[in-house]
mmCIF file of C-alpha atoms in Angstrom:
data_model
loop_
_atom_site.group_PDB
_atom_site.id
_atom_site.type_symbol
_atom_site.label_atom_id
_atom_site.label_comp_id
_atom_site.label_asym_id
_atom_site.label_seq_id
_atom_site.Cartn_x
_atom_site.Cartn_y
_atom_site.Cartn_z
ATOM 1 C CA MET A 15 84.952 119.201 76.500
ATOM 2 C CA MET A 16 84.749 122.633 75.482
ATOM 3 C CA GLY A 17 84.295 125.709 73.115
ATOM 4 C CA ASN A 18 83.929 123.816 69.454
ATOM 5 C CA GLU A 19 86.701 121.187 70.240
ATOM 6 C CA MET A 20 85.167 118.852 67.104
ATOM 7 C CA MET A 21 85.004 115.240 67.276
ATOM 8 C CA GLU A 22 83.974 111.796 65.464
ATOM 9 C CA TRP A 23 81.291 111.728 66.753
ATOM 10 C CA SER A 24 78.760 108.242 65.130
ATOM 11 C CA CYS A 25 75.150 107.045 66.397
ATOM 12 C CA THR A 26 72.477 104.776 65.340
ATOM 13 C CA ILE A 27 69.986 106.978 64.026
ATOM 14 C CA ASN A 28 66.779 105.510 62.837
ATOM 15 C CA GLY A 29 68.529 102.271 61.744
ATOM 16 C CA SER A 30 71.763 103.528 59.933
ATOM 17 C CA ASP A 31 75.084 104.303 61.807
ATOM 18 C CA VAL A 32 76.041 107.544 60.922
ATOM 19 C CA GLN A 33 79.215 108.959 61.259
ATOM 20 C CA LEU A 34 80.137 112.830 61.499
ATOM 21 C CA THR A 35 82.815 115.190 62.388
ATOM 22 C CA VAL A 36 81.363 117.118 64.679
ATOM 23 C CA PRO A 37 82.245 120.777 67.332
ATOM 24 C CA ALA A 38 81.285 118.141 70.705
ATOM 25 C CA THR A 39 79.506 121.293 71.468
ATOM 26 C CA GLU A 40 77.145 120.799 68.741
ATOM 27 C CA ARG A 41 73.495 121.072 69.564
ATOM 28 C CA LEU A 42 71.428 116.807 68.390
ATOM 29 C CA VAL A 43 68.705 118.880 66.830
ATOM 30 C CA THR A 44 71.387 120.747 64.225
ATOM 31 C CA ILE A 45 73.094 118.050 63.583
ATOM 32 C CA LEU A 46 69.263 116.435 62.574
ATOM 33 C CA ARG A 47 68.669 118.446 60.549
ATOM 34 C CA ASP A 48 71.162 120.586 58.647
ATOM 35 C CA ARG A 49 73.494 118.305 58.772
ATOM 36 C CA LEU A 50 71.287 114.727 58.175
ATOM 37 C CA GLN A 51 68.725 116.722 56.458
ATOM 38 C CA LEU A 52 65.732 114.892 58.943
ATOM 39 C CA THR A 53 63.591 118.181 58.780
ATOM 40 C CA GLY A 54 60.603 116.426 60.299
ATOM 41 C CA THR A 55 62.865 117.180 63.931
ATOM 42 C CA LYS A 56 61.425 120.673 64.492
ATOM 43 C CA ILE A 57 63.853 124.341 66.167
ATOM 44 C CA ALA A 58 60.319 125.785 68.040
ATOM 45 C CA CYS A 59 61.260 127.490 72.041
ATOM 46 C CA GLU A 60 65.130 125.777 72.035
ATOM 47 C CA ILE A 61 65.089 125.840 75.292
ATOM 48 C CA GLY A 62 62.795 122.437 75.858
ATOM 49 C CA ARG A 63 59.479 123.024 76.684
ATOM 50 C CA CYS A 64 57.626 122.889 73.695
ATOM 51 C CA GLY A 65 58.299 119.505 72.406
ATOM 52 C CA ALA A 66 58.616 120.661 68.979
ATOM 53 C CA CYS A 67 62.344 118.895 68.700
ATOM 54 C CA MET A 68 61.315 115.843 71.335
ATOM 55 C CA VAL A 69 63.324 112.492 69.935
ATOM 56 C CA LEU A 70 64.368 109.362 70.732
ATOM 57 C CA LEU A 71 67.689 108.603 72.614
ATOM 58 C CA ASN A 72 67.174 105.127 73.753
ATOM 59 C CA ASP A 73 63.921 104.477 73.118
ATOM 60 C CA GLU A 74 63.456 108.226 75.726
ATOM 61 C CA PRO A 75 61.860 111.217 74.783
ATOM 62 C CA VAL A 76 64.006 113.848 75.441
ATOM 63 C CA ASN A 77 64.816 117.608 73.401
ATOM 64 C CA SER A 78 66.587 117.495 71.215
ATOM 65 C CA CYS A 79 67.826 121.270 71.512
ATOM 66 C CA LEU A 80 68.687 120.305 75.090
ATOM 67 C CA LEU A 81 71.787 117.787 73.499
ATOM 68 C CA MET A 82 74.831 118.238 72.946
ATOM 69 C CA ALA A 83 76.582 116.327 70.223
ATOM 70 C CA TYR A 84 79.130 115.030 72.911
ATOM 71 C CA GLN A 85 76.578 113.117 75.610
ATOM 72 C CA CYS A 86 74.443 111.461 72.905
ATOM 73 C CA ASP A 87 77.834 110.338 70.828
ATOM 74 C CA HIS A 88 77.438 106.227 70.517
ATOM 75 C CA GLN A 89 73.480 106.540 70.980
ATOM 76 C CA GLN A 90 70.579 105.369 69.897
ATOM 77 C CA ILE A 91 68.309 107.716 67.640
ATOM 78 C CA VAL A 92 64.804 107.445 66.391
ATOM 79 C CA THR A 93 63.864 110.557 64.284
ATOM 80 C CA ILE A 94 60.276 111.166 63.768
ATOM 81 C CA GLU A 95 61.112 110.091 60.098
ATOM 82 C CA GLY A 96 62.491 106.611 62.033
ATOM 83 C CA LEU A 97 59.278 105.947 62.945
ATOM 84 C CA ALA A 98 57.147 104.332 59.880
ATOM 85 C CA PRO A 99 57.675 100.750 58.258
ATOM 86 C CA SER A 100 60.449 100.342 55.466
ATOM 87 C CA ASN A 101 58.434 100.813 53.116
ATOM 88 C CA ASP A 102 57.102 104.156 52.355
ATOM 89 C CA ASP A 103 53.824 104.019 51.319
ATOM 90 C CA GLU A 104 52.487 102.757 54.981
ATOM 91 C CA LEU A 105 52.714 105.078 57.833
ATOM 92 C CA HIS A 106 53.277 103.706 61.252
ATOM 93 C CA PRO A 107 49.685 102.940 62.827
ATOM 94 C CA ILE A 108 50.620 105.911 66.028
ATOM 95 C CA GLN A 109 50.657 108.642 62.750
ATOM 96 C CA GLN A 110 47.435 107.367 60.864
ATOM 97 C CA ALA A 111 45.450 107.821 64.479
ATOM 98 C CA PHE A 112 46.823 111.850 64.011
ATOM 99 C CA ILE A 113 45.651 111.119 60.749
ATOM 100 C CA ASP A 114 41.991 109.859 61.751
ATOM 101 C CA GLU A 115 41.504 111.039 64.573
ATOM 102 C CA GLY A 116 41.957 115.619 63.189
ATOM 103 C CA GLY A 117 45.552 115.069 66.126
ATOM 104 C CA PHE A 118 47.295 117.933 64.238
ATOM 105 C CA GLN A 119 46.254 121.425 62.692
ATOM 106 C CA CYS A 120 49.521 122.747 61.450
ATOM 107 C CA GLY A 121 51.089 119.969 61.839
ATOM 108 C CA TYR A 122 54.901 121.745 64.343
ATOM 109 C CA CYS A 123 54.163 119.856 66.949
ATOM 110 C CA THR A 124 52.682 116.808 65.843
ATOM 111 C CA PRO A 125 56.368 114.214 65.563
ATOM 112 C CA GLY A 126 57.111 115.620 69.034
ATOM 113 C CA MET A 127 53.025 114.341 70.347
ATOM 114 C CA ILE A 128 54.034 111.138 67.786
ATOM 115 C CA LEU A 129 56.901 110.031 69.761
ATOM 116 C CA THR A 130 55.948 111.247 72.193
ATOM 117 C CA THR A 131 53.133 108.785 72.135
ATOM 118 C CA LYS A 132 55.289 106.151 70.874
ATOM 119 C CA THR A 133 57.021 105.979 74.975
ATOM 120 C CA LEU A 134 53.322 105.998 76.333
ATOM 121 C CA LEU A 135 52.134 103.066 74.358
ATOM 122 C CA ASP A 136 55.399 100.902 74.707
ATOM 123 C CA ALA A 137 55.169 101.441 78.607
ATOM 124 C CA HIS A 138 51.126 101.744 79.105
ATOM 125 C CA PRO A 139 49.659 100.063 75.595
ATOM 126 C CA GLU A 140 46.021 100.673 77.449
ATOM 127 C CA PRO A 141 46.603 104.229 78.672
ATOM 128 C CA SER A 142 44.753 105.688 81.230
ATOM 129 C CA LEU A 143 43.373 109.411 80.722
ATOM 130 C CA GLU A 144 45.395 110.533 83.173
ATOM 131 C CA GLN A 145 48.298 108.993 81.470
ATOM 132 C CA ILE A 146 48.217 110.020 77.881
ATOM 133 C CA GLU A 147 48.315 113.924 79.463
ATOM 134 C CA LYS A 148 51.630 113.425 82.298
ATOM 135 C CA ALA A 149 52.685 111.661 79.053
ATOM 136 C CA LEU A 150 52.128 114.680 76.588
ATOM 137 C CA CYS A 151 52.554 117.467 79.251
ATOM 138 C CA GLY A 152 56.013 118.477 77.310
ATOM 139 C CA ASN A 153 54.406 119.037 74.160
ATOM 140 C CA LEU A 154 52.550 121.705 73.319
ATOM 141 C CA CYS A 155 50.117 122.625 70.841
ATOM 142 C CA ARG A 156 49.564 125.778 69.920
ATOM 143 C CA CYS A 157 46.680 124.518 67.613
ATOM 144 C CA THR A 158 44.347 122.710 68.880
ATOM 145 C CA GLY A 159 42.374 121.702 72.166
ATOM 146 C CA TYR A 160 44.273 118.987 72.417
ATOM 147 C CA GLY A 161 40.995 116.321 72.358
ATOM 148 C CA GLY A 162 41.838 115.760 68.930
ATOM 149 C CA ILE A 163 45.203 114.152 70.252
ATOM 150 C CA ILE A 164 43.790 112.782 72.674
ATOM 151 C CA ARG A 165 41.696 110.838 70.744
ATOM 152 C CA ALA A 166 44.438 109.883 68.174
ATOM 153 C CA VAL A 167 47.051 107.770 71.486
ATOM 154 C CA GLN A 168 43.744 106.312 72.490
ATOM 155 C CA GLN A 169 42.928 105.214 68.586
ATOM 156 C CA ALA A 170 46.562 104.404 68.485
ATOM 157 C CA ALA A 171 46.007 102.028 71.641
ATOM 158 C CA CYS A 172 43.167 100.668 70.792
ATOM 159 C CA THR A 173 45.377 99.368 67.385
ATOM 160 C CA LYS A 174 48.123 97.414 69.423
ATOM 161 C CA ALA A 175 50.099 100.957 68.459
ATOM 162 C CA ALA A 176 52.961 100.146 70.256
ATOM 163 C CA LYS A 177 54.835 97.404 68.415
ATOM 164 C CA PRO A 178 57.846 97.769 68.013
ATOM 165 C CA LEU A 179 58.986 99.320 65.469
ATOM 166 C CA GLN A 180 59.980 97.549 61.972
ATOM 167 C CA GLU A 181 63.877 96.529 61.394
#
C-alpha cells in the first residue's frame, strides 16, 4: 500500500462491526478519534513512547499512533469506551480501582494505563510488583508518582478484575 490509496476498512471495535473507506496509511488513532468519535484514545507523543493512545488489538496492548489502517484491517479492537460492561451505569472493576486508589490526576494517561492493566491481569491475575512495573513501562504519567496507579492495579487484581469483557 502506498500513499493515500483508499481502502475498504473493516474491524470489530468494542464489539461492533465497523466499515469505513479510509486512506490505507491513515493512523488508527485518527480513525478512532476523528472518524468514530472514540476520544478516550488520547494523542500525545505520536511516536509510540507514552501509551496515551493505547488500545487492545486482538487482546494485546498497542499504540494506535503507530498503526496504519491497512495493518489492523479485519482485526478486533477494544478502546477504553469498550471496556465497561454494556450497562452505562457500571464501570469495569479496573476503572473503579483507579478511582478508588487515586490512580490518576489529570487523567490523560489513564485510558492507556487501564487497558494495559486489563492485559496484565488477563495474563497474571495476581501480579507481583515487578510484573506490574514491567507491564506499565510503556505508559507514561507526568502527574502522579505512580503510587496510586500501582495500588489501583493491585486492588483490581484483588477484585478479580481480569474477568473477560462483557459481550
